[in-house]
CSV table of C-alpha atoms in Angstrom, one decimal:
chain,number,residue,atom,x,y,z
A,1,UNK,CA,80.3,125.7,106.3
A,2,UNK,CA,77.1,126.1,107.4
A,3,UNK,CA,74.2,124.5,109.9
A,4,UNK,CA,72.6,121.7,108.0
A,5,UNK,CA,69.3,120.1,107.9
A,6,UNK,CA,69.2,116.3,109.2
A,7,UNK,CA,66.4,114.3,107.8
A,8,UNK,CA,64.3,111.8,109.8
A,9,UNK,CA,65.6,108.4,108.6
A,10,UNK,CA,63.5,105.3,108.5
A,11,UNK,CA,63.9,102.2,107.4
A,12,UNK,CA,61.6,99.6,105.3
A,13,UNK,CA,61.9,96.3,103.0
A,14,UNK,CA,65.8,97.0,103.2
A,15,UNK,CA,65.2,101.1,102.0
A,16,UNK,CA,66.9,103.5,104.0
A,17,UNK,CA,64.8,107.1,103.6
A,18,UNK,CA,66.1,110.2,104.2
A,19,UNK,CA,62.7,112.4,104.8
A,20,UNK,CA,62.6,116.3,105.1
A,21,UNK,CA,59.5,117.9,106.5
A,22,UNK,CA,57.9,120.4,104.7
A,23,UNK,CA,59.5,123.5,105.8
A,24,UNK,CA,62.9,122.3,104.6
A,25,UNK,CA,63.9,124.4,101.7
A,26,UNK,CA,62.7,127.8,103.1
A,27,UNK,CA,65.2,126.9,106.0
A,28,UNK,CA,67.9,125.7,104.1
A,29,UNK,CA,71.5,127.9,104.9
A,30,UNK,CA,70.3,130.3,101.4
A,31,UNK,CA,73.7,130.1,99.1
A,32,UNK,CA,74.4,133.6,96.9
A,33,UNK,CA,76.6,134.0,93.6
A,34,UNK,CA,79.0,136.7,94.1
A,35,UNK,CA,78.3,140.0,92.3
A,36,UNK,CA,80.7,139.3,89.7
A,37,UNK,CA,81.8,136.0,87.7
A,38,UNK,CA,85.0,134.7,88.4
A,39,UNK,CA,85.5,133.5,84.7
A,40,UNK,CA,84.4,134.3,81.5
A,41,UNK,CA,84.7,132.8,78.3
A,42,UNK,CA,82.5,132.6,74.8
A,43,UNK,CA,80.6,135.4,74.0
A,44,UNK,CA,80.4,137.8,70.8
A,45,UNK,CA,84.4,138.6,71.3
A,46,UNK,CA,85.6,135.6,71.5
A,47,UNK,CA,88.4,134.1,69.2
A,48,UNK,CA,87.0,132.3,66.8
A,49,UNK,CA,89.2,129.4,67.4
A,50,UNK,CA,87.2,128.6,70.7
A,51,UNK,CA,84.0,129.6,69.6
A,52,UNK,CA,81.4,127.9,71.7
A,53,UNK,CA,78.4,128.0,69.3
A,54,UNK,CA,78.4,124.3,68.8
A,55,UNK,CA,78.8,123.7,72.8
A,56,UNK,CA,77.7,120.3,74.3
A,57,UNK,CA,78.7,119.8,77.3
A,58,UNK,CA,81.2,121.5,79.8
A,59,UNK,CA,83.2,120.4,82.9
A,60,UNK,CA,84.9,122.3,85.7
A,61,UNK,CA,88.5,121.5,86.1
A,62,UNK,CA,90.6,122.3,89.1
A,63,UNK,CA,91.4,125.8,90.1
A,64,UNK,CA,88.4,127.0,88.3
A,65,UNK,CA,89.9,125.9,84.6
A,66,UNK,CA,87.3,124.8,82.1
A,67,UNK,CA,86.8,121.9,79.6
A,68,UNK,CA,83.9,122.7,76.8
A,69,UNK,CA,83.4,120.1,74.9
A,70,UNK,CA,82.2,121.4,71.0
A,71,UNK,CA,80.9,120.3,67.6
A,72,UNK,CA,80.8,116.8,68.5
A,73,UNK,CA,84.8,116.3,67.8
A,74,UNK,CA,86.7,119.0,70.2
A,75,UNK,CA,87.8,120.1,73.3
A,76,UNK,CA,88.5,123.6,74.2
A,77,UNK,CA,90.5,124.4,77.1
A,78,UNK,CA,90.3,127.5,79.3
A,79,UNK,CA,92.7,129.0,81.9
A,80,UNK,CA,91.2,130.2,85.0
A,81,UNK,CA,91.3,133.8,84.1
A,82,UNK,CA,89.1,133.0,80.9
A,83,UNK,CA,92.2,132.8,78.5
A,84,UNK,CA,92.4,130.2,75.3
A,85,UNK,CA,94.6,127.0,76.9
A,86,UNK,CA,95.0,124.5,74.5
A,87,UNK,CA,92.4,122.2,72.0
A,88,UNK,CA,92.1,118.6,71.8
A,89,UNK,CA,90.4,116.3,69.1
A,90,UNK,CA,89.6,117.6,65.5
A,91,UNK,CA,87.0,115.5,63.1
A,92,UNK,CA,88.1,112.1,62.3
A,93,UNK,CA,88.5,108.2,63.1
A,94,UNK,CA,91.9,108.1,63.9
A,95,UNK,CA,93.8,108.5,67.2
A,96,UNK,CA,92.9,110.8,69.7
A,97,UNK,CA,90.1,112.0,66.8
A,98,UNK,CA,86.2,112.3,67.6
A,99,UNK,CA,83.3,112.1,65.7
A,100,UNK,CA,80.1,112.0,66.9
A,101,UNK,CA,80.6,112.4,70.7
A,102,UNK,CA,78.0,113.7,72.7
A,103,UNK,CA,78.7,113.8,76.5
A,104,UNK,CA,81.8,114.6,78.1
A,105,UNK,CA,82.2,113.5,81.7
A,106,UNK,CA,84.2,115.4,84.6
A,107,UNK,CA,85.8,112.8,86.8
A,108,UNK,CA,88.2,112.7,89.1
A,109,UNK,CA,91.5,114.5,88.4
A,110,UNK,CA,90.3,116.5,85.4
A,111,UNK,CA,90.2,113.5,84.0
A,112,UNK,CA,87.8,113.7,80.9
A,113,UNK,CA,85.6,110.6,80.0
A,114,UNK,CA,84.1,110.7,76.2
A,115,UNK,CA,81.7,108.7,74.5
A,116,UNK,CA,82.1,108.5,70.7
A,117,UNK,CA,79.2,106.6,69.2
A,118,UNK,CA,80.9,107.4,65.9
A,119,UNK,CA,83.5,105.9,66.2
A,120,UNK,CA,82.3,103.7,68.9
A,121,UNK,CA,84.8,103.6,71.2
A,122,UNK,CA,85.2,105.5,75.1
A,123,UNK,CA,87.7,108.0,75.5
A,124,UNK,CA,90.1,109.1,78.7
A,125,UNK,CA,91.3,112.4,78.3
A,126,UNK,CA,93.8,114.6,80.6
A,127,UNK,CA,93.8,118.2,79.9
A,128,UNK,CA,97.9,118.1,80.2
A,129,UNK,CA,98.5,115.2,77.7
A,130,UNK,CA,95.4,114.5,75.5
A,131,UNK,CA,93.4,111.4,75.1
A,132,UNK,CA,95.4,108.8,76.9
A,133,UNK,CA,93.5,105.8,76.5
A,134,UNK,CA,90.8,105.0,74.0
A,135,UNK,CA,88.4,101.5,74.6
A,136,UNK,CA,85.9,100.0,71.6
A,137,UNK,CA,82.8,99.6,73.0
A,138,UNK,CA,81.1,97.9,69.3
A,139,UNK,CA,78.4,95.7,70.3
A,140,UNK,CA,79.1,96.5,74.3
A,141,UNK,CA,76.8,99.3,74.7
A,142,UNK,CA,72.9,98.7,73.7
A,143,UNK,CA,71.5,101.5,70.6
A,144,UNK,CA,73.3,104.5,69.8
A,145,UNK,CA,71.4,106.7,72.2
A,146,UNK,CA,72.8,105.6,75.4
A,147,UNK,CA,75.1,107.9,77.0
A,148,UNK,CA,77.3,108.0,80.1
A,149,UNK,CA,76.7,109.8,83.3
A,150,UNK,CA,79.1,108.6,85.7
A,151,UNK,CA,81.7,106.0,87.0
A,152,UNK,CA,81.7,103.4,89.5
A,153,UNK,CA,84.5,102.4,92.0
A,154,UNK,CA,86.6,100.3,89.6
A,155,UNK,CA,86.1,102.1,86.6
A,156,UNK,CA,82.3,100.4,85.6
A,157,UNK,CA,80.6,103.1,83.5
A,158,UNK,CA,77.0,104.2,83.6
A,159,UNK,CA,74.8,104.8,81.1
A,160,UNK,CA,71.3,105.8,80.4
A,161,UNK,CA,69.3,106.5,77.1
A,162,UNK,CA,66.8,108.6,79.2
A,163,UNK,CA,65.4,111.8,77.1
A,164,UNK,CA,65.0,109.1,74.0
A,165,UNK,CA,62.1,107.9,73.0
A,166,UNK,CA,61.0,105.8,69.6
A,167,UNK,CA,57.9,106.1,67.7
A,168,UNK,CA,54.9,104.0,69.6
A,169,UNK,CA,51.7,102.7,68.2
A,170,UNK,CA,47.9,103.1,69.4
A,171,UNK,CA,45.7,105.8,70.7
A,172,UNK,CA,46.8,106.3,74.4
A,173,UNK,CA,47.0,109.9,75.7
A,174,UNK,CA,49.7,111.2,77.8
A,175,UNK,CA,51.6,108.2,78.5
A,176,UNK,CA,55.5,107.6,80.0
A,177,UNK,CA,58.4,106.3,77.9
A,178,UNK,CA,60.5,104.3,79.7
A,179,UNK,CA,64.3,104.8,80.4
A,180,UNK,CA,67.1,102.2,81.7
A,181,UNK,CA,70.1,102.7,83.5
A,182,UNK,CA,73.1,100.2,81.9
A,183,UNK,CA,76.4,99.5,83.9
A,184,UNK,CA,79.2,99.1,81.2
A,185,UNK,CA,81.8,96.7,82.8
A,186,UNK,CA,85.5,97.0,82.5
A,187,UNK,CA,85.1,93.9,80.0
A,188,UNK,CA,81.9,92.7,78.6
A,189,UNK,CA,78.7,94.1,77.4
A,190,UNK,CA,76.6,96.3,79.1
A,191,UNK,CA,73.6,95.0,81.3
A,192,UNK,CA,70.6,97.0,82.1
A,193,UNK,CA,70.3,97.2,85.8
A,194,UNK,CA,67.0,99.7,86.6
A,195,UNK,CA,64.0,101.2,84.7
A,196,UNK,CA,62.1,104.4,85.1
A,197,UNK,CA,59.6,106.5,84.0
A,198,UNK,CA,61.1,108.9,81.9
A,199,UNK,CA,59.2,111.4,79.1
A,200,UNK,CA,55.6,112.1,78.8
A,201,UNK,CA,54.5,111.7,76.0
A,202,UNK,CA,51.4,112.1,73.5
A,203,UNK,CA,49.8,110.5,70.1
A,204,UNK,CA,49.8,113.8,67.8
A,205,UNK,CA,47.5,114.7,64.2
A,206,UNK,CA,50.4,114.9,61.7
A,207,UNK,CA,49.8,118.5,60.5
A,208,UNK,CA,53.6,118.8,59.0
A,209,UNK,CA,53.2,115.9,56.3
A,210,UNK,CA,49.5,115.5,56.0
A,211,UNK,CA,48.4,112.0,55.6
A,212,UNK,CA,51.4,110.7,56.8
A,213,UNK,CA,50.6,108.1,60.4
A,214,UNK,CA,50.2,110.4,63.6
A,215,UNK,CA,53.5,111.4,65.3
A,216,UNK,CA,54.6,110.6,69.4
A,217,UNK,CA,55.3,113.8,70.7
A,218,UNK,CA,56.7,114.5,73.7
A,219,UNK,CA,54.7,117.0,76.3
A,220,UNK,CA,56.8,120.2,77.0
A,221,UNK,CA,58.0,121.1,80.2
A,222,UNK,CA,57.3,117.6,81.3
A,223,UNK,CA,59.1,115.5,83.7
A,224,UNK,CA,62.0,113.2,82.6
A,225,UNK,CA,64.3,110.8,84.4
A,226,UNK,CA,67.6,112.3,85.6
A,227,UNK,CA,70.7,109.9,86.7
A,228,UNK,CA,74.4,110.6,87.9
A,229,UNK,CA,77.0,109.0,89.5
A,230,UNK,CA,76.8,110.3,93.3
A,231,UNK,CA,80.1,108.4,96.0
A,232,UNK,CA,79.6,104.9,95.3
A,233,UNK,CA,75.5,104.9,94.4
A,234,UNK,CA,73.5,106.0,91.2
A,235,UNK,CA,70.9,109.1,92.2
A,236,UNK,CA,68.1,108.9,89.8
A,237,UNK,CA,65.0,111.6,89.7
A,238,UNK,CA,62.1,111.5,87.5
A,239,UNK,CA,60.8,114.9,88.3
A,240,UNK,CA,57.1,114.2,89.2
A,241,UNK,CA,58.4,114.5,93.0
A,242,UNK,CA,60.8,115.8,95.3
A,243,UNK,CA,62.2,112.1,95.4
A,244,UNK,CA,66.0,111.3,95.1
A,245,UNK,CA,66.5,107.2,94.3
A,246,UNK,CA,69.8,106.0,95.8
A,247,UNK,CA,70.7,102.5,93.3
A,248,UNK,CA,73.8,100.1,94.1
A,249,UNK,CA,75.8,99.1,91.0
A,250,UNK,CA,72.9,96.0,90.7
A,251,UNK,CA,70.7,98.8,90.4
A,252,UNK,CA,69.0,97.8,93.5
A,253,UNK,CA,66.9,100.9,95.8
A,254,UNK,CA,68.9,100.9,98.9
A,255,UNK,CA,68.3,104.7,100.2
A,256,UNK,CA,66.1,107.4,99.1
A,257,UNK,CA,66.0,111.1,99.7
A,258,UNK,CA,62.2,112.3,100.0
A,259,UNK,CA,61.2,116.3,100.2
A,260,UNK,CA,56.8,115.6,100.6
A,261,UNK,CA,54.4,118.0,99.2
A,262,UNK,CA,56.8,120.1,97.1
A,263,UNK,CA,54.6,122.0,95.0
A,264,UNK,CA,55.2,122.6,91.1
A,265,UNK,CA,55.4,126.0,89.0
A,266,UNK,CA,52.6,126.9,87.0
A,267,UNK,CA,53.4,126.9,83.1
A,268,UNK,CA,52.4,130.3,81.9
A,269,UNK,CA,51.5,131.3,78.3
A,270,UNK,CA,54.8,133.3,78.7
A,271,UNK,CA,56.9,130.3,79.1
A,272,UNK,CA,54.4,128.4,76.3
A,273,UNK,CA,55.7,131.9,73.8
A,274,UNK,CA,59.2,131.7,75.0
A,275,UNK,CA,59.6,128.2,74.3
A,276,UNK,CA,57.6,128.2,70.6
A,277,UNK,CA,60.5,131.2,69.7
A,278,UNK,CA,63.5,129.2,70.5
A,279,UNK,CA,62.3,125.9,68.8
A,280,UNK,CA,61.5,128.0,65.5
A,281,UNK,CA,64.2,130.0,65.8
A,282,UNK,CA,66.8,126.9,66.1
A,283,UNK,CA,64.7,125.2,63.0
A,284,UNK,CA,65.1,128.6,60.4
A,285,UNK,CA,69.0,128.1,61.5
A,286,UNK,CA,69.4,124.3,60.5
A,287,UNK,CA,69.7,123.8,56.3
A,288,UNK,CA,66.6,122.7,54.5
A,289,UNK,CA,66.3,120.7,51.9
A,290,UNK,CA,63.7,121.7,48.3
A,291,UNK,CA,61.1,119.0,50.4
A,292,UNK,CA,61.4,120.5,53.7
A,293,UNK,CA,57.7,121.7,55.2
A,294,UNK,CA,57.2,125.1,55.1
A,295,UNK,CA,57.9,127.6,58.2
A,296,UNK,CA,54.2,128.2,58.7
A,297,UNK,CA,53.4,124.1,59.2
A,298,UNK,CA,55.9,123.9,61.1
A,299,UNK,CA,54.7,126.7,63.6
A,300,UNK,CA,51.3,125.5,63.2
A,301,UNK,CA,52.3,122.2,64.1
A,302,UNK,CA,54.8,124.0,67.6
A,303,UNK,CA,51.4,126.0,68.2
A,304,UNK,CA,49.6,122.5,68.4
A,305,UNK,CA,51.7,120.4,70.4
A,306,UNK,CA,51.5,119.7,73.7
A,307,UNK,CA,52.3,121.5,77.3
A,308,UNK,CA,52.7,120.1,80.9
A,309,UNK,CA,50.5,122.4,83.1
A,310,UNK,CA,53.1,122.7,85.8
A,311,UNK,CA,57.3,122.3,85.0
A,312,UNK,CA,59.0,119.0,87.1
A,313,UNK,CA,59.8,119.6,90.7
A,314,UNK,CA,63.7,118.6,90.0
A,315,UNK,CA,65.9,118.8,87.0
A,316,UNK,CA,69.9,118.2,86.7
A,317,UNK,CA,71.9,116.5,88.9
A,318,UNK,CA,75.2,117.7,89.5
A,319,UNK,CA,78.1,116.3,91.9
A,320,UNK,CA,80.8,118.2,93.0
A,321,UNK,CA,84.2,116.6,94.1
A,322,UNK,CA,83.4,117.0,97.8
A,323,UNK,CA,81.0,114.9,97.2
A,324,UNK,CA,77.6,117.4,97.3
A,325,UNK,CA,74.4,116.3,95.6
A,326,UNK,CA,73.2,119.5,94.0
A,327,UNK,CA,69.4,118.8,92.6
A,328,UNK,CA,68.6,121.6,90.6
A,329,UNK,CA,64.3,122.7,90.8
A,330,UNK,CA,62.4,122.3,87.6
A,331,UNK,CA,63.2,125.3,85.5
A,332,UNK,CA,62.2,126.7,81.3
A,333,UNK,CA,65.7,126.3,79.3
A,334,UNK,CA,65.1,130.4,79.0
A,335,UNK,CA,65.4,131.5,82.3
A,336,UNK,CA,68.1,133.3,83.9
A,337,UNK,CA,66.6,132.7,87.6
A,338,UNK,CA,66.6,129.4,89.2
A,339,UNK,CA,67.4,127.5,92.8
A,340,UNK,CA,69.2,124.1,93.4
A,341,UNK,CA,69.4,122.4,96.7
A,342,UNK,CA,72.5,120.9,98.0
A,343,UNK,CA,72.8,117.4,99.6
A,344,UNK,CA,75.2,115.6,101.4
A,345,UNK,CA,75.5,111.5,101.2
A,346,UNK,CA,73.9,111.5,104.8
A,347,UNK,CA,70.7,112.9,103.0
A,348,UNK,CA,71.5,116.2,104.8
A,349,UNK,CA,70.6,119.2,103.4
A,350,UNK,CA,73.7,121.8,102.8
A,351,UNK,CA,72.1,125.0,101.6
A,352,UNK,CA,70.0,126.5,99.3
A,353,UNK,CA,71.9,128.1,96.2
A,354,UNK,CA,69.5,130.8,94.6
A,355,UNK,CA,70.7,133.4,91.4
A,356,UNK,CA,69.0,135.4,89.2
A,357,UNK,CA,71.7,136.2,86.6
A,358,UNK,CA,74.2,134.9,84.0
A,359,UNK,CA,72.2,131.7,82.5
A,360,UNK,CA,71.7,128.3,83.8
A,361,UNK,CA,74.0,126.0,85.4
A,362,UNK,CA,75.8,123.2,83.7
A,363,UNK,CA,78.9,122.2,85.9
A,364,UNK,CA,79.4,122.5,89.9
A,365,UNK,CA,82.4,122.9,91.8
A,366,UNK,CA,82.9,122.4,95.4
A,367,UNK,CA,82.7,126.4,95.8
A,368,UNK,CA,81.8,127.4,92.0
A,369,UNK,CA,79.2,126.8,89.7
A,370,UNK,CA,79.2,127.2,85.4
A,371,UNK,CA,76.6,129.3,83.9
A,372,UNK,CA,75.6,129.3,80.3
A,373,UNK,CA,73.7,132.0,78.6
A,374,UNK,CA,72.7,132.1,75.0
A,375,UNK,CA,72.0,135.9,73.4
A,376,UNK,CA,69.2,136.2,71.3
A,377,UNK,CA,71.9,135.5,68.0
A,378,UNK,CA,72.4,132.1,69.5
A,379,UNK,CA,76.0,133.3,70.8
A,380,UNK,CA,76.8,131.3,73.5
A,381,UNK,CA,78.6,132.4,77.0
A,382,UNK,CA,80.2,130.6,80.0
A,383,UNK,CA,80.4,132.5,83.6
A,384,UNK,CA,82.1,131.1,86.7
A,385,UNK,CA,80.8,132.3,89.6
A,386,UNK,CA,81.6,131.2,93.1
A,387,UNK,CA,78.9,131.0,95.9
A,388,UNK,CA,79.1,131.2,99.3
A,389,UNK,CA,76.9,131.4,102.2
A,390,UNK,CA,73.9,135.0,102.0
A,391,UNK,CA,75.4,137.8,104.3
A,392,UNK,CA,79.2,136.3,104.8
A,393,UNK,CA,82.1,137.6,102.5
């Protein structure tokens, strides 16, 4: 509820574009956390049999419930009020068993969708009754790296491997990777529909294993290609602009979503530090082996590598089930602070959702919105918070 923000549309060469002037987002109905979360689960007290250390991914379930999906092989479930609900899954190849998984999918009615790549096969999952269907996908779904991010009217999955990259040959500087988009079909293999620029990325010196070939690195705080599933289209950023690319299920540009001019953060030596502690602070933790490099290469090498001047103008995508684009702006994985703008499937802007506590968000409701928040022991913590509209209880 709220006054919202109609674009101009135009149309060209079959392209239907949504554009905001430039004033858009300072006018936006401005969206406010409440003061406290709604839920919370994780953190230092937690029982240790829903410890969210290992947490990969997360998904808002009715009446504010939450699914966190952990280790790569289990689901923890989570009452409203924060309590322990129930697990699913546990290490292994057999039924209703995961190993390997990466993302876990919110759909509609909590329904759960789970790639394996493990075991290579896709997994349907309802809170109440465990995995209920399981589906091979060997030799359907192109490389290992591919992952889902939505589903099509009629159950047709989409993938992407964006955030990937392989090692590349010659001397180019600052160059793109490429990612695809792949529609998995009910039967059949998958088919790559789209392509777009994804990470940018940089030939680097070696310094870790000197005289060992030059490494591809990729730039921090650069832009990368983002995709979800949004109503019946694919909504795809790549973060350079304020530009949201509205695909059919061909992977054909029929609509877009265009904020002009939308200028960029400035990457500070603060974010630069903040960044260079988590990355060596997440290597010391990992197990080394007697050949491993030494810490100080290794920071040396961190010190070296590259930095985008300014972050990406957009980041996730999230979609809530009253069908609201929210487009979060380009953020450091530290901060606590951020903004997202919401969207409706007109290209209308909803409101402008700003918070400066609790983490960053990783699942949307219609009302609510998931924060994470890691302490400086790498504890991990989950906060629901609803928003609602600055100035209105």
């Amino acid at each position: 509820p709220g006054a919202v923000l109609l674009p101009k549309r135009t149309l060209a060469g079959g392209v239907t574009t949504f554009v905001h002037d430039r004033a858009a987002l300072a006018r936006a109905t401005p969206f406010v956390l409440d003061a406290a979360p709604e839920t919370i689960v994780g953190g230092p007290d937690a029982d240790p049999a829903y410890d969210l250390t290992s947490l990969l991914d997360v998904a808002l379930l009715s009446g504010g419930r939450l699914a966190c999906f952990v280790q790569g092989h289990r689901v923890l479930l989570f009452n409203r009020d924060g309590t322990p609900w129930r697990t699913i899954g546990r290490h292994g190849a057999g039924p209703g068993e995961f190993m390997g998984g990466r993302e876990m999918l919110g759909l509609r009615a909590d329904t759960l969708l789970l790639l394996d790549m493990n075991n290579r096969r896709l997994n349907w999952i309802v809170p109440s009754a465990g995995v209920v269907r399981s589906e091979p996908v060997q030799d359907r779904i192109p490389g290992v790296y591919a992952t889902p991010v939505g589903v099509l009217p009629g159950g047709r999955v989409i993938l992407t491997n964006a955030g990937q990259y392989r090692e590349m040959g010659g001397a180019r500087e600052d160059f793109r990777s490429v990612a695809s988009l792949f529609l998995l079909p009910t039967r059949g293999a998958a088919t790559t529909i789209a392509t777009m620029p994804d990470l940018l990325l940089r030939r680097m010196r070696n310094s870790i294993e000197p005289g060992r070939p030059d490494l591809t690195d990729f730039i921090r705080f650069g832009p990368n290609a983002r995709s979800t599933v949004w109503d019946t289209l694919i909504a795809s950023t790549t973060g350079t602009t304020y530009e949201v690319v509205l695909r059919n299920s061909r992977g054909v540009v029929i609509q877009k979503i265009v904020l002009p001019a939308t200028p960029r953060r400035p990457v500070t030596a603060k974010m630069r530090q903040e960044n260079l502690s988590v990355t060596m602070s997440a290597w010391y933790s990992q197990p080394r082996e007697v050949s491993s490099p030494d810490s100080a290469r290794v920071e040396a090498f961190l010190r070296a590598a590259p930095f985008a001047d300014s972050l990406p103008v957009t980041a996730e995508l999230f979609v809530t089930p009253d069908r609201t684009l929210w487009v979060l702006d380009g953020h450091t994985p530290g901060e606590s602070s951020w903004t997202a703008t919401g969207f409706r499937t007109d290209g209308a802007i909803v409101g402008r959702l700003r918070a400066d506590r609790g983490g960053l968000p990783v699942a949307f409701g219609n009302d609510r919105v998931v924060l994470k928040s890691t302490d400086k022991d790498g504890v991990v913590k989950l906060a629901t918070y609803r928003f609602r509209i600055a100035g209105k209880q």
